[in-house]
PDB file of C-alpha atoms and ligand atoms in Angstrom:
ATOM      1  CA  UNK A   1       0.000   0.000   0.000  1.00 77.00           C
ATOM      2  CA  UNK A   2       1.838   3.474  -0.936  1.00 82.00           C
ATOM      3  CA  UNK A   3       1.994   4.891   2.205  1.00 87.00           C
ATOM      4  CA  UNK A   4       2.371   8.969   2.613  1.00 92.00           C
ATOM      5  CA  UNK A   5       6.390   9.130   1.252  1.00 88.00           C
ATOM      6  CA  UNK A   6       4.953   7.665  -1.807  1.00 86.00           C
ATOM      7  CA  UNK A   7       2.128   9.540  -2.419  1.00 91.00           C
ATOM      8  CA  UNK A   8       4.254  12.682  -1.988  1.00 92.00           C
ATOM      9  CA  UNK A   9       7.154  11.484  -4.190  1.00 88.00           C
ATOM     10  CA  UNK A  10       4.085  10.640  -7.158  1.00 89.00           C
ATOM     11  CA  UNK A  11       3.339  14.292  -6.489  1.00 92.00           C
ATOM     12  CA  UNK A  12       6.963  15.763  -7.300  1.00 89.00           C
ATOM     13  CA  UNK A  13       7.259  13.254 -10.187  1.00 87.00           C
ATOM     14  CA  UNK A  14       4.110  14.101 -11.452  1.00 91.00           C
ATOM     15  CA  UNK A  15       4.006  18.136 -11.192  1.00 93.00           C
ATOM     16  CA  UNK A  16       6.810  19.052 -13.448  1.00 92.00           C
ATOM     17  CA  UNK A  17       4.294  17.129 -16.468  1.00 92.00           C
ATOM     18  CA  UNK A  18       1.093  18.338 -15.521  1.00 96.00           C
ATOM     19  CA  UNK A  19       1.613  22.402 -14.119  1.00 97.00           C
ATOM     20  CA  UNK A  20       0.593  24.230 -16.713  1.00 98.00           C
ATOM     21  CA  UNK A  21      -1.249  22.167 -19.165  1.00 98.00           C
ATOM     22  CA  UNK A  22      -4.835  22.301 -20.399  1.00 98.00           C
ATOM     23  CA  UNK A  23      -6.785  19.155 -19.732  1.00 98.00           C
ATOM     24  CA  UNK A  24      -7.706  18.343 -22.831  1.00 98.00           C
ATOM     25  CA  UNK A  25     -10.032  15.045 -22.232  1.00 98.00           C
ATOM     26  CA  UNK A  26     -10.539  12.919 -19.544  1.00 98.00           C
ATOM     27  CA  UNK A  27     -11.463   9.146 -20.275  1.00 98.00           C
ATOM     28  CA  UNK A  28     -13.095   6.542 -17.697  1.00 97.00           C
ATOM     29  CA  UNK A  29     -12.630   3.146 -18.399  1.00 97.00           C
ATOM     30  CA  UNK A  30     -14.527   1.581 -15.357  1.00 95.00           C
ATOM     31  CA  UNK A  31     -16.261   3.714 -12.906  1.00 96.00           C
ATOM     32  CA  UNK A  32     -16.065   1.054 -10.494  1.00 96.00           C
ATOM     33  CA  UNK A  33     -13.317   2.594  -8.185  1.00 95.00           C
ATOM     34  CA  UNK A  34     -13.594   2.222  -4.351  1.00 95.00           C
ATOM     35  CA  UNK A  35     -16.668   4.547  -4.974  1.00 96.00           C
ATOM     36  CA  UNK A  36     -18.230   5.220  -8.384  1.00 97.00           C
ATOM     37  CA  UNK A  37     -16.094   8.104 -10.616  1.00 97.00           C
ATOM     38  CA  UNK A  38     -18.342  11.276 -10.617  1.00 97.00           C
ATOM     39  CA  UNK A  39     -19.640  12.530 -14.208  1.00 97.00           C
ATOM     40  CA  UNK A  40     -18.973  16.241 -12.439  1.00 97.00           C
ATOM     41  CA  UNK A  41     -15.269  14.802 -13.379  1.00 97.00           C
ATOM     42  CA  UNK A  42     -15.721  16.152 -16.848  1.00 98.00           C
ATOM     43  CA  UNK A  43     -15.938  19.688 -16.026  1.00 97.00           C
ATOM     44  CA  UNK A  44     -12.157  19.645 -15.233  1.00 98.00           C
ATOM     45  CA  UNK A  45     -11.882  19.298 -19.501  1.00 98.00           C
ATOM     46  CA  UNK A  46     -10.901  22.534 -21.041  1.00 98.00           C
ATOM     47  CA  UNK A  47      -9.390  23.805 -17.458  1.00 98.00           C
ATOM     48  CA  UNK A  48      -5.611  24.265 -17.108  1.00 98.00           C
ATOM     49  CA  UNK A  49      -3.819  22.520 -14.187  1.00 98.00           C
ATOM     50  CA  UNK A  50      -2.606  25.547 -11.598  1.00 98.00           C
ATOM     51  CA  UNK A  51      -0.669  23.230  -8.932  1.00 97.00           C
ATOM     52  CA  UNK A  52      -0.504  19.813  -7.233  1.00 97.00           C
ATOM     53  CA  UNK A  53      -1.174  19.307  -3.444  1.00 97.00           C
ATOM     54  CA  UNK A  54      -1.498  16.382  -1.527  1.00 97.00           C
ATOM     55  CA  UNK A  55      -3.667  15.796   1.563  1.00 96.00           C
ATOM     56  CA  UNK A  56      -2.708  12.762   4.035  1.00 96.00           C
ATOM     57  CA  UNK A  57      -2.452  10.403   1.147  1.00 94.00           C
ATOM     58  CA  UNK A  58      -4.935  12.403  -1.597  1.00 96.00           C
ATOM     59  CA  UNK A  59      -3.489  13.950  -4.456  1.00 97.00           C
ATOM     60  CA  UNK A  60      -5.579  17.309  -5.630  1.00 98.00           C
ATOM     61  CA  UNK A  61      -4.851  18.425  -9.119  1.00 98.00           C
ATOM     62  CA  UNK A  62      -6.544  21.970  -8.862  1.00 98.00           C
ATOM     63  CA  UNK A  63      -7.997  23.138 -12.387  1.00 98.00           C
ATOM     64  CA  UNK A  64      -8.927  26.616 -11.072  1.00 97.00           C
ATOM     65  CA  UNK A  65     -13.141  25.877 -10.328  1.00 97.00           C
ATOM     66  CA  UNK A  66     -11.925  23.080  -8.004  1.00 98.00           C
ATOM     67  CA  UNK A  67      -9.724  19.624  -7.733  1.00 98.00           C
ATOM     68  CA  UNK A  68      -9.625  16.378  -9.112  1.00 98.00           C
ATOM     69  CA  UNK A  69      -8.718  14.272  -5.951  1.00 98.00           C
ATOM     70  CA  UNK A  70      -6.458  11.094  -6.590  1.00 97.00           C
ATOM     71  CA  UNK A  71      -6.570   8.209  -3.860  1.00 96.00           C
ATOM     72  CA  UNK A  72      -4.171   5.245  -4.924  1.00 92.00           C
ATOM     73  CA  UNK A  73      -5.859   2.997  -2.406  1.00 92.00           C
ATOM     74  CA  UNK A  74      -4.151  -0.274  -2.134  1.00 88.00           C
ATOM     75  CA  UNK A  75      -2.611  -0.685  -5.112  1.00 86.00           C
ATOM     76  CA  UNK A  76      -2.896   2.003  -7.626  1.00 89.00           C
ATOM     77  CA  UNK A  77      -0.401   3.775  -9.774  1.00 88.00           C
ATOM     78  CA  UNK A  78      -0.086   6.635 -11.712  1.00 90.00           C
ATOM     79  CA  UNK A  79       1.814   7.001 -14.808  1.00 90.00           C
ATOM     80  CA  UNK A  80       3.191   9.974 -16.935  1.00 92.00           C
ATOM     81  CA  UNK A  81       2.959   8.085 -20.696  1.00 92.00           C
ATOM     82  CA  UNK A  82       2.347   9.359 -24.155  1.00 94.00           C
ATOM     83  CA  UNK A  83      -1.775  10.000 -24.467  1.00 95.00           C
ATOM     84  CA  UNK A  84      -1.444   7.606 -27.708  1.00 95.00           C
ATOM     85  CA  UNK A  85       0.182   4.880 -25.893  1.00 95.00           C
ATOM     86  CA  UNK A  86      -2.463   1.752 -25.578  1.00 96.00           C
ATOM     87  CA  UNK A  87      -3.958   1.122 -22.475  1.00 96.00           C
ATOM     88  CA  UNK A  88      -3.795  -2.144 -20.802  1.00 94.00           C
ATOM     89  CA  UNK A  89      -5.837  -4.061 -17.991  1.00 95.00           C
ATOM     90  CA  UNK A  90      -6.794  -1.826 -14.733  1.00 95.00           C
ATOM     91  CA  UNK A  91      -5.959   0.807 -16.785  1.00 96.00           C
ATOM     92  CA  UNK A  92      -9.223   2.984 -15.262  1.00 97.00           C
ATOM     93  CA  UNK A  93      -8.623   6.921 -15.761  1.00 97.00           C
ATOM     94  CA  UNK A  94      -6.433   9.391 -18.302  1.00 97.00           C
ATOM     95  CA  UNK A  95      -6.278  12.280 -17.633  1.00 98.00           C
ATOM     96  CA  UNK A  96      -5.407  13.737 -21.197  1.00 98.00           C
ATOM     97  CA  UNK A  97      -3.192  16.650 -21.816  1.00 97.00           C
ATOM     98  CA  UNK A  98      -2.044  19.557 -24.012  1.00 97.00           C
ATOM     99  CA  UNK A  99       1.544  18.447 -24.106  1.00 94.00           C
ATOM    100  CA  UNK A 100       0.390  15.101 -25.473  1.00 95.00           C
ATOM    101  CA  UNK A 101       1.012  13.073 -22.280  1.00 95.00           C
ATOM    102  CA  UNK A 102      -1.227  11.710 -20.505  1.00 96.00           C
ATOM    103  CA  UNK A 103      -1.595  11.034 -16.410  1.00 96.00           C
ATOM    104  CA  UNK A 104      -2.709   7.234 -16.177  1.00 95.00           C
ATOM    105  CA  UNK A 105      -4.710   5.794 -13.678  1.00 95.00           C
ATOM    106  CA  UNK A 106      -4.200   2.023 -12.903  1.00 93.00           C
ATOM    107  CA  UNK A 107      -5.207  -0.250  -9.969  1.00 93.00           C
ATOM    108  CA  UNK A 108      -5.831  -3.627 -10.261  1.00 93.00           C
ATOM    109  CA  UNK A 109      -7.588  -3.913  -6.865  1.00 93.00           C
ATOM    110  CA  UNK A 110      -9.558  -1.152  -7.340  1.00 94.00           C
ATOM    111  CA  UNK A 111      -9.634   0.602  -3.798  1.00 94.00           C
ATOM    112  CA  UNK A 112      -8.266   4.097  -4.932  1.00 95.00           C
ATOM    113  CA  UNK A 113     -10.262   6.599  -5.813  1.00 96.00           C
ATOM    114  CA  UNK A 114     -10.637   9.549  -8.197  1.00 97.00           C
ATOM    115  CA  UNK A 115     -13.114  12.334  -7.187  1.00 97.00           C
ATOM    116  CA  UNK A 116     -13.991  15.698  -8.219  1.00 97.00           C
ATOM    117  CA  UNK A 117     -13.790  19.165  -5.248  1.00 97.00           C
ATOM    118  CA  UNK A 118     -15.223  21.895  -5.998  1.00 96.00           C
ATOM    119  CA  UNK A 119     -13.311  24.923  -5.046  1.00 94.00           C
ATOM    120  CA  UNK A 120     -16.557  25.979  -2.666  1.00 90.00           C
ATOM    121  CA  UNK A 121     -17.003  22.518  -1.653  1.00 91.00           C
ATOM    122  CA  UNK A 122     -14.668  20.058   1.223  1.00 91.00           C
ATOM    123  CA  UNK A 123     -15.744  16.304   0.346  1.00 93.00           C
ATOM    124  CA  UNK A 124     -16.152  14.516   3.651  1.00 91.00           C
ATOM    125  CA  UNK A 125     -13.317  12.142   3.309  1.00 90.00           C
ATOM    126  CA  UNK A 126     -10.912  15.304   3.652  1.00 94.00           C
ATOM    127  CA  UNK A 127     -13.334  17.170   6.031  1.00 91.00           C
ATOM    128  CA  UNK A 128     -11.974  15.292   8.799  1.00 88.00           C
ATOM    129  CA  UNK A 129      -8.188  14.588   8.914  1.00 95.00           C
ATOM    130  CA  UNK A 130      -6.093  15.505  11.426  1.00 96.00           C
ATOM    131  CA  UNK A 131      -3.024  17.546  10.834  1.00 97.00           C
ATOM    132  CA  UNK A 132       0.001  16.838   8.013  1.00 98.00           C
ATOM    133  CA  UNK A 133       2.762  15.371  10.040  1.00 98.00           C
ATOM    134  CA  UNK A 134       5.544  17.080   8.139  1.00 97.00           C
ATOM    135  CA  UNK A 135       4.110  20.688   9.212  1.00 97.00           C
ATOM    136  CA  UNK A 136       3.962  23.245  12.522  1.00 97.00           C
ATOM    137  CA  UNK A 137       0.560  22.027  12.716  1.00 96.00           C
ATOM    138  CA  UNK A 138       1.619  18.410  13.839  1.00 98.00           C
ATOM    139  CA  UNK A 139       2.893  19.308  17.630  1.00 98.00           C
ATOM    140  CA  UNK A 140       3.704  16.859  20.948  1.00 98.00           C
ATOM    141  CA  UNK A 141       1.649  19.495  22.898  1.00 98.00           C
ATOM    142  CA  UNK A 142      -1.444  17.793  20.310  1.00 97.00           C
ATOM    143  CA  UNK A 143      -0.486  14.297  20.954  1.00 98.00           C
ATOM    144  CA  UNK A 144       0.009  14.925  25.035  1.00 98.00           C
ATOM    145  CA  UNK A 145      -3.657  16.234  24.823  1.00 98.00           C
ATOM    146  CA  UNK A 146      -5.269  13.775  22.902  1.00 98.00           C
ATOM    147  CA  UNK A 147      -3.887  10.814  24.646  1.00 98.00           C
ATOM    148  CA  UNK A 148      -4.686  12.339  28.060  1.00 98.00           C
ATOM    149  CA  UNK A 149      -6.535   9.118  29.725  1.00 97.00           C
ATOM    150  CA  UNK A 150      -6.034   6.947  26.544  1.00 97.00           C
ATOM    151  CA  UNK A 151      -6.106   3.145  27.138  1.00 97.00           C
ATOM    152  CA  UNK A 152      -5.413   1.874  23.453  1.00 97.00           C
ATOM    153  CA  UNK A 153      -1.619   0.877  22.185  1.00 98.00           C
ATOM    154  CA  UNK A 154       0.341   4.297  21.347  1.00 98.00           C
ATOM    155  CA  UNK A 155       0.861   2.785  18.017  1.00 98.00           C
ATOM    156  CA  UNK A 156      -2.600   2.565  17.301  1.00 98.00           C
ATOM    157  CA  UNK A 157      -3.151   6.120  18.435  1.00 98.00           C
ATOM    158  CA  UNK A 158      -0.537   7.791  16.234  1.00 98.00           C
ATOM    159  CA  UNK A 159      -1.991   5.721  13.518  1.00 97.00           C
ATOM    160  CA  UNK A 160      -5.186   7.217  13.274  1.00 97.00           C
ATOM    161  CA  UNK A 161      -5.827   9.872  11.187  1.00 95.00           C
ATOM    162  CA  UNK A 162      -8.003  12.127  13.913  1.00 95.00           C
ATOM    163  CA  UNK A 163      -4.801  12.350  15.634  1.00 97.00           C
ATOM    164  CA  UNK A 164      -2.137  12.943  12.921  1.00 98.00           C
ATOM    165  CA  UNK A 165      -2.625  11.815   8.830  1.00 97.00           C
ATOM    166  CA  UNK A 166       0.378   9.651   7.243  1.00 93.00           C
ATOM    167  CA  UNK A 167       1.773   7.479   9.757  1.00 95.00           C
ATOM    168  CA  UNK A 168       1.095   3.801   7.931  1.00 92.00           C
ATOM    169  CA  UNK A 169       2.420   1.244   9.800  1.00 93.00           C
ATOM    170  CA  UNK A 170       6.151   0.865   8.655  1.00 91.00           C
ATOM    171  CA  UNK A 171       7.010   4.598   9.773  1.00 93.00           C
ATOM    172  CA  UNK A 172       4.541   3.520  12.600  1.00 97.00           C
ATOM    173  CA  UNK A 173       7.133   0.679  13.559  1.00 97.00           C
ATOM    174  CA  UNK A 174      10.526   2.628  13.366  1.00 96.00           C
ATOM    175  CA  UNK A 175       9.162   6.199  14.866  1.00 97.00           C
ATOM    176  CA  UNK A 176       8.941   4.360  18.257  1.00 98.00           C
ATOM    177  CA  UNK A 177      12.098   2.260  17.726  1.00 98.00           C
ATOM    178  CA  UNK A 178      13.812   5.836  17.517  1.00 97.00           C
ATOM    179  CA  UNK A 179      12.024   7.194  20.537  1.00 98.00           C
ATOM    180  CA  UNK A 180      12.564   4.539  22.659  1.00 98.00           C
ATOM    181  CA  UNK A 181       8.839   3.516  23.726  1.00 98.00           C
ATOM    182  CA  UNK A 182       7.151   0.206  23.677  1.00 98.00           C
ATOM    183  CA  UNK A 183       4.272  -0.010  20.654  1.00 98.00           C
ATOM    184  CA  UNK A 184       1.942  -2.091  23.368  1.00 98.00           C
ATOM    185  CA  UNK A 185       2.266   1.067  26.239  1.00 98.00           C
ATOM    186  CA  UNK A 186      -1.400   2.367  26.495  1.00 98.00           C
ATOM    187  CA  UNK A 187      -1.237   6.214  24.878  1.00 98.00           C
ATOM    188  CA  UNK A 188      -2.502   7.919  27.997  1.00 98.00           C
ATOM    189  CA  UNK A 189       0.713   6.624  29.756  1.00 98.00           C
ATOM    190  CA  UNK A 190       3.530   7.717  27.546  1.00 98.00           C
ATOM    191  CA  UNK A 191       5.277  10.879  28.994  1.00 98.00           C
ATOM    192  CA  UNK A 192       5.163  14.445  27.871  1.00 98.00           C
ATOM    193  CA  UNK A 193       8.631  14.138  27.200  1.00 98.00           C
ATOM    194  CA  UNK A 194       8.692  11.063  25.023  1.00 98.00           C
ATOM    195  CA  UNK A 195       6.018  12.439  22.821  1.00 98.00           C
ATOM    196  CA  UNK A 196       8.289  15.460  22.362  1.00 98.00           C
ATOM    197  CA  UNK A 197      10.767  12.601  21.207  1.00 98.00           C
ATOM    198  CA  UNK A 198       8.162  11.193  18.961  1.00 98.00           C
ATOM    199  CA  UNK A 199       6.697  13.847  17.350  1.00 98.00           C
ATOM    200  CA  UNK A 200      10.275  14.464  15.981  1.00 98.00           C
ATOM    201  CA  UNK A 201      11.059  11.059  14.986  1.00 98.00           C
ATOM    202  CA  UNK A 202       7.739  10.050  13.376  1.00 98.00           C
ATOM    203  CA  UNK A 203       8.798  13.535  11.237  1.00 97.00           C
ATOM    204  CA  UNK A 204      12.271  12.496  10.943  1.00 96.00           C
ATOM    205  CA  UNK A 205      11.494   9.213   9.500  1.00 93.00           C
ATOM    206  CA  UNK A 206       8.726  10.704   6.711  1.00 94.00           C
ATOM    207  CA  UNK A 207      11.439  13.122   5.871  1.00 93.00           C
ATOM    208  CA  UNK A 208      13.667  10.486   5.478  1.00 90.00           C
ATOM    209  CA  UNK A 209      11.846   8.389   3.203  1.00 87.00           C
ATOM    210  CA  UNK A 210      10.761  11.149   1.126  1.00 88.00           C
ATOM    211  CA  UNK A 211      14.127  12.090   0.236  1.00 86.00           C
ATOM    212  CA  UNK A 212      15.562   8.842  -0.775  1.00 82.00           C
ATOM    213  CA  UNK A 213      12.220   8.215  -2.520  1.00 78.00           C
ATOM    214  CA  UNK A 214      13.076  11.487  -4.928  1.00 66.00           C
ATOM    215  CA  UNK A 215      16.035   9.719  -6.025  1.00 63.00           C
ATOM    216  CA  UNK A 216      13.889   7.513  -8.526  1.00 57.00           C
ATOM    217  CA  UNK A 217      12.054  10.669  -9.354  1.00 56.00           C
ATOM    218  CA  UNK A 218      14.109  10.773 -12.762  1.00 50.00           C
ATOM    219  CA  UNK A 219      12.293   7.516 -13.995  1.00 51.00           C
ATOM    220  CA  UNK A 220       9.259   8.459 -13.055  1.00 52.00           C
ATOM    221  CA  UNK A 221       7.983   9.164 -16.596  1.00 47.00           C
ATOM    222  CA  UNK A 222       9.207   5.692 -17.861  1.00 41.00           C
ATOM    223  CA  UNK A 223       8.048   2.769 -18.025  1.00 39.00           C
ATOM    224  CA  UNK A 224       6.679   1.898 -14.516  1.00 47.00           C
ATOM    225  CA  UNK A 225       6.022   5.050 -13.368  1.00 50.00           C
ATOM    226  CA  UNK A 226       5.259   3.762  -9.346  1.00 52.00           C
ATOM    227  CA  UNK A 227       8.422   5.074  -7.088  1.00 49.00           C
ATOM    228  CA  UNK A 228       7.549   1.818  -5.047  1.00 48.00           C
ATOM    229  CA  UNK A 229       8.719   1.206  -1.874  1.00 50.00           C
ATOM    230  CA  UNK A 230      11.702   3.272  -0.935  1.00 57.00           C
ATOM    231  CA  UNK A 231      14.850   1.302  -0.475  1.00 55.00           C
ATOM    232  CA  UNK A 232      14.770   2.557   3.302  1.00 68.00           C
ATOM    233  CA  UNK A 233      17.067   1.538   5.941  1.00 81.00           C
ATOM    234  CA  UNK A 234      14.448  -0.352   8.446  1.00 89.00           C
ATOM    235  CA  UNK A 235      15.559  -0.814  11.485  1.00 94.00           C
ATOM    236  CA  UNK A 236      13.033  -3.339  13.301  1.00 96.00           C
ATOM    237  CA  UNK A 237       9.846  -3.205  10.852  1.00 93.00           C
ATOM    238  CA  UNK A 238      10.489  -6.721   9.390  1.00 92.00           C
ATOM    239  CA  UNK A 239      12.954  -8.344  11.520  1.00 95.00           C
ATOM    240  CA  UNK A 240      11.421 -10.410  14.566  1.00 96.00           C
ATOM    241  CA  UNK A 241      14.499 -12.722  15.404  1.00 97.00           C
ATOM    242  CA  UNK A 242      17.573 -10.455  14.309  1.00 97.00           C
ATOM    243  CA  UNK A 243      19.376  -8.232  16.569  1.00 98.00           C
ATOM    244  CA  UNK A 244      18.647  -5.127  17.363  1.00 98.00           C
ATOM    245  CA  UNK A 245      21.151  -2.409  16.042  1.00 97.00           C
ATOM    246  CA  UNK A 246      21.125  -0.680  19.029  1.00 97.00           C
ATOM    247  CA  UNK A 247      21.396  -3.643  22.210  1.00 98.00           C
ATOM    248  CA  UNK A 248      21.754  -6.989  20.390  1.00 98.00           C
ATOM    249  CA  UNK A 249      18.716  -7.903  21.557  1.00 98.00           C
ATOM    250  CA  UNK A 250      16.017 -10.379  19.252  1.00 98.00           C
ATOM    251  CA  UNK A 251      13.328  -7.937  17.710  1.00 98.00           C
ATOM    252  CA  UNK A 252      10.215  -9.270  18.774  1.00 98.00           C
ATOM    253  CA  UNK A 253       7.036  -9.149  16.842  1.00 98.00           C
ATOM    254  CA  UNK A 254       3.202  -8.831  18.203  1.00 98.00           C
ATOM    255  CA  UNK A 255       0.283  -8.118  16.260  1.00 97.00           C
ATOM    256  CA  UNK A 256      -1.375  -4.703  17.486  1.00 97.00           C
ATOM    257  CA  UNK A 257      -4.594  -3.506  15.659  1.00 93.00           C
ATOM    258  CA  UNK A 258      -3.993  -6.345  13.353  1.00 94.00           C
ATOM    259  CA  UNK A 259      -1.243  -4.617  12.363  1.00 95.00           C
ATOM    260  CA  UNK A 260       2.100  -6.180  12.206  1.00 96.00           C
ATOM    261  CA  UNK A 261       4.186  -4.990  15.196  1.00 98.00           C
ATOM    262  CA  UNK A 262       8.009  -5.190  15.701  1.00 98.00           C
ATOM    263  CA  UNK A 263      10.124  -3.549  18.719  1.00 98.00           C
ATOM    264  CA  UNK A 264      13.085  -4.054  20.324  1.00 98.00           C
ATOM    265  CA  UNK A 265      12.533  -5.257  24.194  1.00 98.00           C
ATOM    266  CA  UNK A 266      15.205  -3.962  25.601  1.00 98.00           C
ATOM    267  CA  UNK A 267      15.713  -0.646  23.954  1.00 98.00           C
ATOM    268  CA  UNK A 268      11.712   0.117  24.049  1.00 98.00           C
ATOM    269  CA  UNK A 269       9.874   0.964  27.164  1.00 96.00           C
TER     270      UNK A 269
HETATM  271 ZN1  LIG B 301      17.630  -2.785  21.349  1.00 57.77          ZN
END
């Protein structure tokens, strides 16, 4: 599942093709995305593209009047390709444009998304997130009050996306490895201090992969087009049985939140 590093790394490949060019057509293939493409869709044809954003793991394509919002669910990619080039299977959505490129939409499992926002409009699904990890917004003084009395796993509470958007369970895994603290400690009993810790490694580690994700940028417009999974150096997500780095000790594995867990016993607290 592309997790936020990914999604942000599609947008940086993807902006330098799309800024600036009229949407000349968009085609649908199957509607049948986790929900049902919108007809409004069309009204993006005939708009030019002013700038990329992304939203927890949404990509918005603003035409001016509003956005074309891009989920890539659990398996989806997006390709830069030549609008003549012939589609294949799961290839859903093109967005066609003036430069005579098109951005492709494929997802075999079909759990992504692609939406149309109205500039006067928030849809629901983006209503509600809590803050971008990787800005000012994203504080320990927000996770200290949240978790205030909080009996469920501090991994599961970072992972939700009323707390803070982004943190899919690999970054999950190592932002607690670097701050020290056991995934299984119930929220409400993690100290101020150590959520000062983790607030900076949970935006160390997205930083992280983000940059050694924009070294594949360059082939972005070839032939696979997904950056993938970022050759990152993981330090216990993955390894139940080898030592730990840090102490020697055997990474241990638990399932939290049916989630795969892994932690370090002696190093985590
Ligand atoms: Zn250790």
């Amino acid at each position: 599942m592309p997790e936020l590093p990914e999604v942000e790394v599609s947008r940086l490949g993807i902006t330098p093709w799309l800024q600036g060019q009229t949407i000349t057509n968009i085609i649908v293939r199957d509607v049948r995305l986790r929900w049902p493409v919108p007809d409004t869709l069309q009204q993006a044809c005939g708009r030019t593209i002013q700038h990329i954003r992304r939203r927890a793991k949404y990509l918005l394509i603003n035409v001016g009047i509003g956005d074309i919002v891009l989920h890539l669910g659990m398996s989806g990619k997006l390709r830069v390709i030549d609008a003549q080039h012939p589609p294949v299977k799961h290839d859903h959505v093109d967005i066609v444009l003036s430069n005579g490129k098109c951005l492709r939409y494929n997802d075999p499992r079909r759990f992504g998304a692609c939406l149309w926002q109205p500039n006067d409009v928030l849809l629901p699904l983006l209503s509600k997130l809590g803050p971008e990890p990787l800005t000012s917004d994203f504080t320990p003084q927000r996770l200290i009050t949240l978790a205030k009395g909080k009996k469920s796993p501090v991994k599961t509470f970072i992972m939700d996306n009323d707390v803070v958007v982004g943190v899919g369970n690999i970054y999950a895994n190592e932002a607690l490895f670097m701050a020290g603290i056991d995934p299984r400690r119930a929220a409400g009993r993690v100290s101020a201090k150590r959520y000062q810790m983790l607030t900076q490694t949970i935006k160390t580690v997205l930083e992280k992969a983000i940059a050694q994700g924009g070294t594949t940028l360059k082939d972005f417009a070839q032939s696979d087009g997904s950056p993938g999974y970022f050759a990152q150096h993981l330090r216990v997500y993955g390894r139940s049985g080898e030592p730990c780095e840090v102490c020697d000790t055997e990474i241990k594995s638990v399932v939290i939140g049916q989630r795969n867990t892994f932690f370090c016993p002696e190093c985590q607290r």
